[in-house]
Structure formats: C-alpha cells, structure tokens
mmCIF file of C-alpha atoms in Angstrom:
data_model
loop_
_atom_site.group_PDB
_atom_site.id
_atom_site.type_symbol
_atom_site.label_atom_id
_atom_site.label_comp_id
_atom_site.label_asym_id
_atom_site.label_seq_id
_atom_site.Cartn_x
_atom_site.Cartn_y
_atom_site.Cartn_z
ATOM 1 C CA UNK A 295 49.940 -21.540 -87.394
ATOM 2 C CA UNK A 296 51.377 -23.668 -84.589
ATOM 3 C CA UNK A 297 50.312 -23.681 -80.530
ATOM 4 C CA UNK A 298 52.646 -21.206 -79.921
ATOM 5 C CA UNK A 299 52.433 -18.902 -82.366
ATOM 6 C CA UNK A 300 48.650 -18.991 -81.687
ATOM 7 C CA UNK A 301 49.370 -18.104 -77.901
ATOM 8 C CA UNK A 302 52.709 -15.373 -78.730
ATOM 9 C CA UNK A 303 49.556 -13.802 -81.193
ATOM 10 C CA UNK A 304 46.726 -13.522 -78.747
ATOM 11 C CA UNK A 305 48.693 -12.073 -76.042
ATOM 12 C CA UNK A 306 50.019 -9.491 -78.195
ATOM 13 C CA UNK A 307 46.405 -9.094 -78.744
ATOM 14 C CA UNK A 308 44.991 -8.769 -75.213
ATOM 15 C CA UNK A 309 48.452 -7.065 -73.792
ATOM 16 C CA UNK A 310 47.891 -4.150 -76.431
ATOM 17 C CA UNK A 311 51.950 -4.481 -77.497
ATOM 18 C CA UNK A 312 54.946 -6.306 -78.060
ATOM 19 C CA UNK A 313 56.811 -5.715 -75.030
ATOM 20 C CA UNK A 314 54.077 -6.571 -72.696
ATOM 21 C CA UNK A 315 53.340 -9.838 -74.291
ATOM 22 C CA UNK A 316 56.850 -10.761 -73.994
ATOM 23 C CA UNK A 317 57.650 -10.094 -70.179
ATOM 24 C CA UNK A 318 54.194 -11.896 -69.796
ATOM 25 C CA UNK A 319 55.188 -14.761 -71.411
ATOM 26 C CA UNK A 320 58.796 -14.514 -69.995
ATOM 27 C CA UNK A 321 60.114 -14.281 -73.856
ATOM 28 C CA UNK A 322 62.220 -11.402 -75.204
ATOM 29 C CA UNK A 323 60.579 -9.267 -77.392
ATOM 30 C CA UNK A 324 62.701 -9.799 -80.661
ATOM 31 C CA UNK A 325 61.095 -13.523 -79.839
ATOM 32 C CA UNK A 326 57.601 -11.928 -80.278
ATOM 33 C CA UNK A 327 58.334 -9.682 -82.946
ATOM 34 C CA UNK A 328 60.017 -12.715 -84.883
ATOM 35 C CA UNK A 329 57.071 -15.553 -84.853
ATOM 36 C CA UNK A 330 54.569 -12.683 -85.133
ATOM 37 C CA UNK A 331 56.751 -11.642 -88.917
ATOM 38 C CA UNK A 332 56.411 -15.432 -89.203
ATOM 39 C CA UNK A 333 52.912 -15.720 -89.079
ATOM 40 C CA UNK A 334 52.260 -12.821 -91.065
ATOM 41 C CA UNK A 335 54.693 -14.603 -93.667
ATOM 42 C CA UNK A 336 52.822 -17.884 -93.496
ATOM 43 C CA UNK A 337 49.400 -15.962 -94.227
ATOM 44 C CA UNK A 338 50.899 -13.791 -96.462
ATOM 45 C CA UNK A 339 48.885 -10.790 -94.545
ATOM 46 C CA UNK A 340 49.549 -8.043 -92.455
ATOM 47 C CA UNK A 341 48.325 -8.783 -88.820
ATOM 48 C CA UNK A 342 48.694 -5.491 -86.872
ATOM 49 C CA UNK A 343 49.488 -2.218 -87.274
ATOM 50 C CA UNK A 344 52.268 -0.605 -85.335
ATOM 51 C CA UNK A 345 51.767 2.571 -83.922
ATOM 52 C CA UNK A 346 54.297 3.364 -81.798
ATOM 53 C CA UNK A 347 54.399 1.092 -78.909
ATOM 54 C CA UNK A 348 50.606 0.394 -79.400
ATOM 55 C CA UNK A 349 50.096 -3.129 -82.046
ATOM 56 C CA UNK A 350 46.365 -2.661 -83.563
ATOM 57 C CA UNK A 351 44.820 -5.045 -84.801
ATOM 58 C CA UNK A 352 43.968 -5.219 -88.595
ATOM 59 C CA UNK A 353 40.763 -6.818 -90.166
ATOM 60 C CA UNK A 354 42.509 -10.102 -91.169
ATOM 61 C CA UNK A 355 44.186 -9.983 -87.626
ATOM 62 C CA UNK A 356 41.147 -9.523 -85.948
ATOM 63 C CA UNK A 357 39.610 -12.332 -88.354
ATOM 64 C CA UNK A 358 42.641 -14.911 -87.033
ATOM 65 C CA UNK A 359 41.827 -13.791 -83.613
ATOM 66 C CA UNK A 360 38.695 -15.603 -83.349
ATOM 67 C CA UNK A 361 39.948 -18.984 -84.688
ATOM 68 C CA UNK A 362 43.553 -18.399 -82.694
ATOM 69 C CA UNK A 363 41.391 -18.818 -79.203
ATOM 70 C CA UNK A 364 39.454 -21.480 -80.693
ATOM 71 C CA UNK A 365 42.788 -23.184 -81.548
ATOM 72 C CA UNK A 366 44.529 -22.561 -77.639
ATOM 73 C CA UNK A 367 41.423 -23.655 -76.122
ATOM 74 C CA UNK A 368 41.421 -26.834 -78.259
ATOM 75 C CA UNK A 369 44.348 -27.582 -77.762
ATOM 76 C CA UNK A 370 43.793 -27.416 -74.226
ATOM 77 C CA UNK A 371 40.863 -29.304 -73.835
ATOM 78 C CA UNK A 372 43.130 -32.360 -75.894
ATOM 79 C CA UNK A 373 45.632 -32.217 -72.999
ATOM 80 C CA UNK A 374 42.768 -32.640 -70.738
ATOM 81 C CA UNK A 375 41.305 -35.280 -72.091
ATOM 82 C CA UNK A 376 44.046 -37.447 -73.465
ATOM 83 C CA UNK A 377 46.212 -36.531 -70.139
ATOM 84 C CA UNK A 378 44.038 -36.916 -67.606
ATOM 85 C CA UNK A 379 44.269 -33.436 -66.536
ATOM 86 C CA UNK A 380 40.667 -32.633 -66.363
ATOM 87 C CA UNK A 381 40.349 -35.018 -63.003
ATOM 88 C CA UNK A 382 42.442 -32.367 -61.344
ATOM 89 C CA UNK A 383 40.542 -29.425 -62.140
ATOM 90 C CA UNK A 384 43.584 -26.853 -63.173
ATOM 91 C CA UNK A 385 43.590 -24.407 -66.025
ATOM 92 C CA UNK A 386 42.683 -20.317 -65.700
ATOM 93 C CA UNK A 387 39.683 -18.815 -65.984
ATOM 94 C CA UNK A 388 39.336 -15.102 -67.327
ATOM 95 C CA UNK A 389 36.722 -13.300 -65.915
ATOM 96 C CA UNK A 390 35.107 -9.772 -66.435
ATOM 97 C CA UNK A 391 32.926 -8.445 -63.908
ATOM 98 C CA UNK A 392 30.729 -4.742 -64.159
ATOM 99 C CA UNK A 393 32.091 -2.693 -60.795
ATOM 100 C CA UNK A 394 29.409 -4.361 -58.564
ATOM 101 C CA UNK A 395 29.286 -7.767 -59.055
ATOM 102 C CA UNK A 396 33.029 -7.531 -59.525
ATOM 103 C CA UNK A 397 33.833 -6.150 -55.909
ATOM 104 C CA UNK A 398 30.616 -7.378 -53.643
ATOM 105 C CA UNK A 399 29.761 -10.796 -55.343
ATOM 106 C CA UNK A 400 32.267 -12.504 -57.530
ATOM 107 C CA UNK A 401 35.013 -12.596 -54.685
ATOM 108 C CA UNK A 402 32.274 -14.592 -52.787
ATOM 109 C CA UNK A 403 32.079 -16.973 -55.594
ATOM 110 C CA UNK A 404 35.720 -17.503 -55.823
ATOM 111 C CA UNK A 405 36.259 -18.139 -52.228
ATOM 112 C CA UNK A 406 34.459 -21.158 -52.222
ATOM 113 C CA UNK A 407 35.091 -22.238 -55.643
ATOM 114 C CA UNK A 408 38.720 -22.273 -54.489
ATOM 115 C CA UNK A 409 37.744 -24.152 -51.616
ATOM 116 C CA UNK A 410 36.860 -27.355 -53.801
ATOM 117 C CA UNK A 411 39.564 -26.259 -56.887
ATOM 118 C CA UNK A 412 42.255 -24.946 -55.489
ATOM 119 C CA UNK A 413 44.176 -25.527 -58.749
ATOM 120 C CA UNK A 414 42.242 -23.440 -60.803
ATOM 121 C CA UNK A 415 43.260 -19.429 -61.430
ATOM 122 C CA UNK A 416 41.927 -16.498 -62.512
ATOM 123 C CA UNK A 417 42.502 -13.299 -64.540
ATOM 124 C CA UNK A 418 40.212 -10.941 -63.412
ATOM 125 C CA UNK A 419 39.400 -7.184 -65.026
ATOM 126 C CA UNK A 420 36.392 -4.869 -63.101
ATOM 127 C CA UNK A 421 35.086 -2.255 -65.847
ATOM 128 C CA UNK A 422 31.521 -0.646 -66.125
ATOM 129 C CA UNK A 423 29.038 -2.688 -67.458
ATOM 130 C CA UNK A 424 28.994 -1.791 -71.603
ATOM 131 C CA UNK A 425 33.208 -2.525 -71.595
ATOM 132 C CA UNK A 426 32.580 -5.972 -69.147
ATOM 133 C CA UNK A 427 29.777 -6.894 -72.144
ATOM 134 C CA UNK A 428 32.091 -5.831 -74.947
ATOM 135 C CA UNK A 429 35.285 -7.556 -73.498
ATOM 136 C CA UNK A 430 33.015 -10.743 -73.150
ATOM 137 C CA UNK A 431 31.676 -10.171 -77.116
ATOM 138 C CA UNK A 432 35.091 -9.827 -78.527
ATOM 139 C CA UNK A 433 35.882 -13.262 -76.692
ATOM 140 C CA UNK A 434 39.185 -11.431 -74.591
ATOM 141 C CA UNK A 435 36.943 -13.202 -71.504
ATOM 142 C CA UNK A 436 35.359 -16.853 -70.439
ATOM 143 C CA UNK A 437 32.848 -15.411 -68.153
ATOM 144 C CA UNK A 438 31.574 -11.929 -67.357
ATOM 145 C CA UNK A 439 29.448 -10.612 -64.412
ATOM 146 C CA UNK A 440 26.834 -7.721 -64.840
ATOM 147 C CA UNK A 441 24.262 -6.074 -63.758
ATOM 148 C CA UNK A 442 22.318 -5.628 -66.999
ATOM 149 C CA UNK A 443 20.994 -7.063 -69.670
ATOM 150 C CA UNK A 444 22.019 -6.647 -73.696
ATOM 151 C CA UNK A 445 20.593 -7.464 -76.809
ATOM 152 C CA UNK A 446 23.021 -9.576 -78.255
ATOM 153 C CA UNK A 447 21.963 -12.417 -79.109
ATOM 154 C CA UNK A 448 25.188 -14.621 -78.456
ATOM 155 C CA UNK A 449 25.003 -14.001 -74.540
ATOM 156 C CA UNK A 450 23.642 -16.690 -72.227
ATOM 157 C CA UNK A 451 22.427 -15.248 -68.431
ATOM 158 C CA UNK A 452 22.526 -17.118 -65.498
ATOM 159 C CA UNK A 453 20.705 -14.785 -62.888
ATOM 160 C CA UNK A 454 22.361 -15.417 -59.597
ATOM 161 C CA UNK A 455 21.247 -12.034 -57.244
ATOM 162 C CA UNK A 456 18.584 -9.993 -57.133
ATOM 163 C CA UNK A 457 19.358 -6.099 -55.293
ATOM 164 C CA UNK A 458 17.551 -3.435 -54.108
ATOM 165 C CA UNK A 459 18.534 -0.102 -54.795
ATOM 166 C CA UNK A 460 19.068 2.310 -51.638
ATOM 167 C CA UNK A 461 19.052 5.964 -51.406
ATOM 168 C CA UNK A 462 22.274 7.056 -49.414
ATOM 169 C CA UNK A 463 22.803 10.727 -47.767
ATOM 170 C CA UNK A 464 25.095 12.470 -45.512
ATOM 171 C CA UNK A 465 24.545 11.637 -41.946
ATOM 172 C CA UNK A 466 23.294 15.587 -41.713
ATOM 173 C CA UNK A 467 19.641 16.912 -39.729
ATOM 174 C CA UNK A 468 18.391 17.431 -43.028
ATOM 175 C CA UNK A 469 18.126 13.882 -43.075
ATOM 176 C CA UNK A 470 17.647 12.707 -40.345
ATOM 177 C CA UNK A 471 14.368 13.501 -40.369
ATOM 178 C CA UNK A 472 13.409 11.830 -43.304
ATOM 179 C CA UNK A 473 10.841 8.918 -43.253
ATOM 180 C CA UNK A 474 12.268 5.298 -44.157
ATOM 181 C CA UNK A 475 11.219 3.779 -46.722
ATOM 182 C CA UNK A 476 11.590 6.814 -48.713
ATOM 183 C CA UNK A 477 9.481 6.972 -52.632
ATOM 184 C CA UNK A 478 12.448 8.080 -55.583
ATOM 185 C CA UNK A 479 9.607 10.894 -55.980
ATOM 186 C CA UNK A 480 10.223 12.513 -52.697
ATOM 187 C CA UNK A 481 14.246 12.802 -53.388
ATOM 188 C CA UNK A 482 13.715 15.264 -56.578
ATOM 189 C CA UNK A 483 15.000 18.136 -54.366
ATOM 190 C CA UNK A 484 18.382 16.697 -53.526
ATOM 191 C CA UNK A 485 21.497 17.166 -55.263
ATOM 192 C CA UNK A 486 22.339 13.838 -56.924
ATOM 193 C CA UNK A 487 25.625 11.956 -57.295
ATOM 194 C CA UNK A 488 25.598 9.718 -60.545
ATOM 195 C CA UNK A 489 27.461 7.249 -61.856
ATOM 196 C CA UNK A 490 29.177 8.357 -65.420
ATOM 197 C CA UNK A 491 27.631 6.429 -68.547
ATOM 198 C CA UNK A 492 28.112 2.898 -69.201
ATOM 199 C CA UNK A 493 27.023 2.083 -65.633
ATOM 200 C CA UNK A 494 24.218 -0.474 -65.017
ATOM 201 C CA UNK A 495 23.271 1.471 -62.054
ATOM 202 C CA UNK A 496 22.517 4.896 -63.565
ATOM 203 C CA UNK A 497 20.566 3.336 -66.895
ATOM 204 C CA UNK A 498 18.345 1.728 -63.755
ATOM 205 C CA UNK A 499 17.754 5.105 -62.364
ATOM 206 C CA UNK A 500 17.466 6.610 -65.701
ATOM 207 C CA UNK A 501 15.083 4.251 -66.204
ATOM 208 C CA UNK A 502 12.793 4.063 -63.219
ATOM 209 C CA UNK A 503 12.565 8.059 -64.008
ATOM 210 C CA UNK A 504 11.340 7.145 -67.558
ATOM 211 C CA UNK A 505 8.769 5.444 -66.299
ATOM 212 C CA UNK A 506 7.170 8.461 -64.122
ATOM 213 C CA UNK A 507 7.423 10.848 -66.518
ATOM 214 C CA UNK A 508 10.348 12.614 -64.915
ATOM 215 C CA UNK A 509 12.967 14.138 -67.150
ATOM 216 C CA UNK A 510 16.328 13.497 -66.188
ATOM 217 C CA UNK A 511 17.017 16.944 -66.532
ATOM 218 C CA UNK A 512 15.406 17.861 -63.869
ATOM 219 C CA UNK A 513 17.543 15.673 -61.246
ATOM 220 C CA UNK A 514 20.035 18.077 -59.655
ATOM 221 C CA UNK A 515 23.194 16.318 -61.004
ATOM 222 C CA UNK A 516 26.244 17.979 -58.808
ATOM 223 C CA UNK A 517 28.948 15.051 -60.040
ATOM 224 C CA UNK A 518 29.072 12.291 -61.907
ATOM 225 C CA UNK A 519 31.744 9.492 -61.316
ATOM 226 C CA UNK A 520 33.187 6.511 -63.115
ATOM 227 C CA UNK A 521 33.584 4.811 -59.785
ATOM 228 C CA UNK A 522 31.254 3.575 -56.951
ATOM 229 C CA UNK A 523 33.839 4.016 -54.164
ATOM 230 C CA UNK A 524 33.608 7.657 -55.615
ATOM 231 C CA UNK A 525 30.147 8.192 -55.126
ATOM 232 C CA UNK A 526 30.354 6.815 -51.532
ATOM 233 C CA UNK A 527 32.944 9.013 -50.874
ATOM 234 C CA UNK A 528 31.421 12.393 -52.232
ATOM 235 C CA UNK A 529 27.848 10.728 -49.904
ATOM 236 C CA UNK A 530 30.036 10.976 -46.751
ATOM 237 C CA UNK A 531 31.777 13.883 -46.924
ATOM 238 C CA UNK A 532 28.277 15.947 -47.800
ATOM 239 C CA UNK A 533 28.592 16.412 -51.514
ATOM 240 C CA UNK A 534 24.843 15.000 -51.965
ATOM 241 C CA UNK A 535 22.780 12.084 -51.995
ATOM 242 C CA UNK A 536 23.134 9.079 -54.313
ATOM 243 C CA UNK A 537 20.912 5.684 -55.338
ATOM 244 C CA UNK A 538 23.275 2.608 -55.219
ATOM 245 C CA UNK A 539 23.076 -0.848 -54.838
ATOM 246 C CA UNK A 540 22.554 -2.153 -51.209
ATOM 247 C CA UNK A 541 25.102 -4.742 -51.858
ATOM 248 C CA UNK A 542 27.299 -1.573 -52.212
ATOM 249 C CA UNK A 543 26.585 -0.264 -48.818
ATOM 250 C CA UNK A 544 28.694 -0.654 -45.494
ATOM 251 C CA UNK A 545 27.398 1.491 -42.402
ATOM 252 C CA UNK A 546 29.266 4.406 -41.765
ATOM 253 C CA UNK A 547 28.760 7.390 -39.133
ATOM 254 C CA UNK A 548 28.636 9.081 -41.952
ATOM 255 C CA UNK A 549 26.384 7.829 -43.994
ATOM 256 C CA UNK A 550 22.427 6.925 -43.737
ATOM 257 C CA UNK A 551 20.675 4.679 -45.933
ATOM 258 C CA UNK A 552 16.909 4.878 -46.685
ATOM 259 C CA UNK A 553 14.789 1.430 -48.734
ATOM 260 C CA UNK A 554 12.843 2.852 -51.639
ATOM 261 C CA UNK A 555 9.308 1.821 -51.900
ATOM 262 C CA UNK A 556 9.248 1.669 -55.821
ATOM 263 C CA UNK A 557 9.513 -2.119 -57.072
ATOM 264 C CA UNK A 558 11.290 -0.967 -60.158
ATOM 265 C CA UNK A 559 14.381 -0.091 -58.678
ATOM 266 C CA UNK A 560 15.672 -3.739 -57.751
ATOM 267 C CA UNK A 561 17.909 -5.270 -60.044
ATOM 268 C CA UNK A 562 19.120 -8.205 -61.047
ATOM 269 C CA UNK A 563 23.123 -9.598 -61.864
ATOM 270 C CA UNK A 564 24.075 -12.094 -63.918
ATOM 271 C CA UNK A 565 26.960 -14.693 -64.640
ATOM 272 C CA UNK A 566 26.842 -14.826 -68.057
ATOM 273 C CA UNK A 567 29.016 -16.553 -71.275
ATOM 274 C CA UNK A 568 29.070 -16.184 -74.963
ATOM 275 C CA UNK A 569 27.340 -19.307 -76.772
ATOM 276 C CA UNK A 570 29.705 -18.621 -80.013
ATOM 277 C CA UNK A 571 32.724 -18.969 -77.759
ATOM 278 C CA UNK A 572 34.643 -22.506 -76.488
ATOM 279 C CA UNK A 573 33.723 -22.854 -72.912
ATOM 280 C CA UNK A 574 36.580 -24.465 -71.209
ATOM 281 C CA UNK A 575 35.865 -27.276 -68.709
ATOM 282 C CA UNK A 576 36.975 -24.914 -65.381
ATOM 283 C CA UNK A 577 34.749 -22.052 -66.846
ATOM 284 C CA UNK A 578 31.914 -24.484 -66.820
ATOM 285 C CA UNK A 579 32.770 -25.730 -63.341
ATOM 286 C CA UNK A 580 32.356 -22.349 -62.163
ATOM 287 C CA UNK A 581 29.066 -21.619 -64.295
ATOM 288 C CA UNK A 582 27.566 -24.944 -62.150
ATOM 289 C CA UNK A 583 29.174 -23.529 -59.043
ATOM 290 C CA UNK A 584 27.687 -20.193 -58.664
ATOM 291 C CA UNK A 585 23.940 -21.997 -60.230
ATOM 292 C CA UNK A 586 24.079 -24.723 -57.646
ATOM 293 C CA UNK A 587 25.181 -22.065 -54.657
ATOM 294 C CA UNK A 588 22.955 -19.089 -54.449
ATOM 295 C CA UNK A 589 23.890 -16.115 -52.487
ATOM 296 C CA UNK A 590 21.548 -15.378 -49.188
ATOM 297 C CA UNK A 591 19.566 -11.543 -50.016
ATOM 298 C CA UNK A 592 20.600 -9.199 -47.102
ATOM 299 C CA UNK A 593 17.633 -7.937 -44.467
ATOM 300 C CA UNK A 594 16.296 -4.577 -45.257
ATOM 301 C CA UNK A 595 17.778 -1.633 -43.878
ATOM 302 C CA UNK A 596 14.483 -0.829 -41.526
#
C-alpha cells in the first residue's frame, strides 16, 4: 500500500462512498474504484462492502484503517521534518466538538490560533457529545471538544472551561416573579425542555436529580430536542422552561435567565486527544494553545 492509495482508502472511509471521495479529492470515481480493487488485490481481502451507494467497511478494512492513518500521518510528519515544513506551521487539523463547546468556545480558540498560524486549516464536525467521543475513538478526528467525561481509557483531557448551568423561561408574569438564584428543587412544577440523549447537558441534569432522590419521571418533559438552538427557541416562544449552559445564553426580550444555587450543576469542557492515535505537530500546537490561553468565566447573571 502506497501514499496514495492509503489517502484514496481513508477518504472513502470518512466520505461514506465512492463518489464523494472522488469529487473531494478532485479524482474521477473509476480512479477510486480502480486503486481501491488494487488494494484489495494486493491484500488479497475484501475491504468494503457495497451497498448501494453506501461503501461499509469490513473487519479487515476496518483493521487497515487504523494503520492507513498511521501511514498518512507519517508520511506527513517526514515531509515536515526532512522539508522544513514544520517552521511554517501548515497542515489541517480535524476537529470534533459536542454542540457547546463546538459553537460558544472552539471558534474562540481558532480565532486566535489563526492569528499566530494562519497556514493551518481545519475540518470541523459539531455532534452531541457520545458521536464527538466515538468519532474521536475510531481515530476519523485529531482533537475533540466535550463537555463530559468517558471511561475509555485511551482519552487524554485537557480541562479548559468550567460553566454554570442556568435555568431559562419565557419572559411571562409567571416568572417574573421568581426569586434569583433559583434551587433546581423549586423548578419541579415547570414544564421542561430537554435535550434528546447523547447530550452532555441532559446526563448533568439527569444527574444532579440522581443525587436528590428525584426521579426523572417526575420532571414534566413537554419536548425533547437534538439541538440547543431548539431548546432556546421552544424557551422564547413559551413552550417551557429549560437548564442550559450559560455559555449558551444571549439576552433576549424574550427570555429570562435565573443562577441555580446547587454546586452540582456546573460543568466542566474539555479539549481532549486519543493517546493510541499519531498527534500531528499542528494538532499539538493547538493542544498548547488553548492550555497556555484560558478563557475569562462570564459574571453571574444577578
């Protein structure tokens, strides 16, 4: 297996199809389809299976996978070195990033990251926390940033932000008259708007439940969304009342926002890589970046 086949294979790979990978790569796809029948030649194994338009990977394709990254970045820390390259900071970095720290802090990184490598790119994907943590596992990322912590033991976290979580309601009388700060046990009576599962934010709230004894069943859940603008929406226009974090929030006539007294419902995010995986010179750049530049907490709400 040769540089390029290595690359034609792993963006078949991440692109999900033959097509895709092509027009990526500015290749036809007959070009694809011919060094991927190569490779499969040379290993004398089948690689994917085609399903239509969809290529799957099989086991021995998802076997190669791991040592066809290894191989790319490699080969590109050799042109780095031996070039010269690395002096002037270019390459890509691919990033994954949980909805939060994907819309409110990792632009923030970026921005002055860029400011002292301008040459250096990025490929960027925002999914709930459990698919940012699995792309990041199954090496299709450099970096990821979350909101959570797993139990796999290949991860390595870098905290860089610490949140509070905010209770947000219509701008209504009801309201209006609450107290701020506000305790999560004096909200039990309002309808709730949840993120869907797989979000950092509602295994937090889940959590600081757990802890006094509440069921979960017994929070008046009228929606649950896959999406935080979602839940800020469905706040303004009245729906009910949702816990988010602060970094989240922009005022709005629409909108109040109450501090919660209860310490367990701050959180933390994290930049974080995978220790089994080839961390490419740029990557670790950025890892030292975001370390050595710590983001200011905002004031509370009161």
């Amino acid at each position: 297996m040769n540089i390029h086949q290595a690359e034609i294979f792993v963006n078949v790979v991440r692109c999900g199809n033959f097509s895709n990978a092509a027009k990526k790569m500015y290749l036809s796809q007959p070009a694809v389809s011919t060094s991927i029948d190569q490779l499969e030649r040379e290993l004398n194994t089948q690689l994917f299976i085609r399903q239509g338009r969809k290529a799957l990977l099989t086991e021995s394709g998802s076997k190669l996978y791991r040592y066809a990254l290894d191989l790319i970045h490699l080969h590109q820390l050799a042109i780095e070195d031996v070039a010269g390259t690395a002096e002037e900071n270019s390459g890509c970095i691919r990033i994954i990033a949980s909805f939060i720290p994907g819309i409110y802090l990792l632009p923030r990184f970026l921005q002055g990251f860029n400011r002292i490598y301008p040459k250096v790119s990025f490929e960027i994907a925002v999914e709930n926390t459990a698919d940012a943590l699995a792309g990041l596992v199954s090496n299709d990322f450099d970096l990821a940033f979350v909101g959570e912590r797993s139990a796999q033991d290949s991860i390595v976290y870098h905290k860089v932000y610490t949140d509070d979580m905010i209770l947000i309601t219509p701008n209504s009388a009801t309201y209006q008259a609450l107290p701020n700060p506000l305790s999560l046990a004096e909200t039990l009576d309002f309808n709730f708007i949840l993120r869907a599962d797989g979000s950092a934010t509602r295994h937090l709230f889940a959590q600081a439940l757990k802890q006094r004894k509440i069921p979960f069943s017994k929070i008046h859940t009228i929606a649950e969304i896959n999406s935080g603008e979602g839940v800020l929406q469905c706040v303004r226009n009245g729906l009910g009342v949702s816990v988010v974090s602060k970094l989240s929030y922009e005022p709005h006539e629409d909108l109040l926002a109450f501090d919660l007294t209860d310490d367990d419902l701050q959180r933390s995010f994290y930049l974080i890589h995978n220790q089994s995986q080839y961390i490419s010179p740029c990557a670790a750049r950025l890892i030292r970046y975001v370390q050595d530049n710590p983001l200011a907490m905002p004031e509370k709400i009161v």
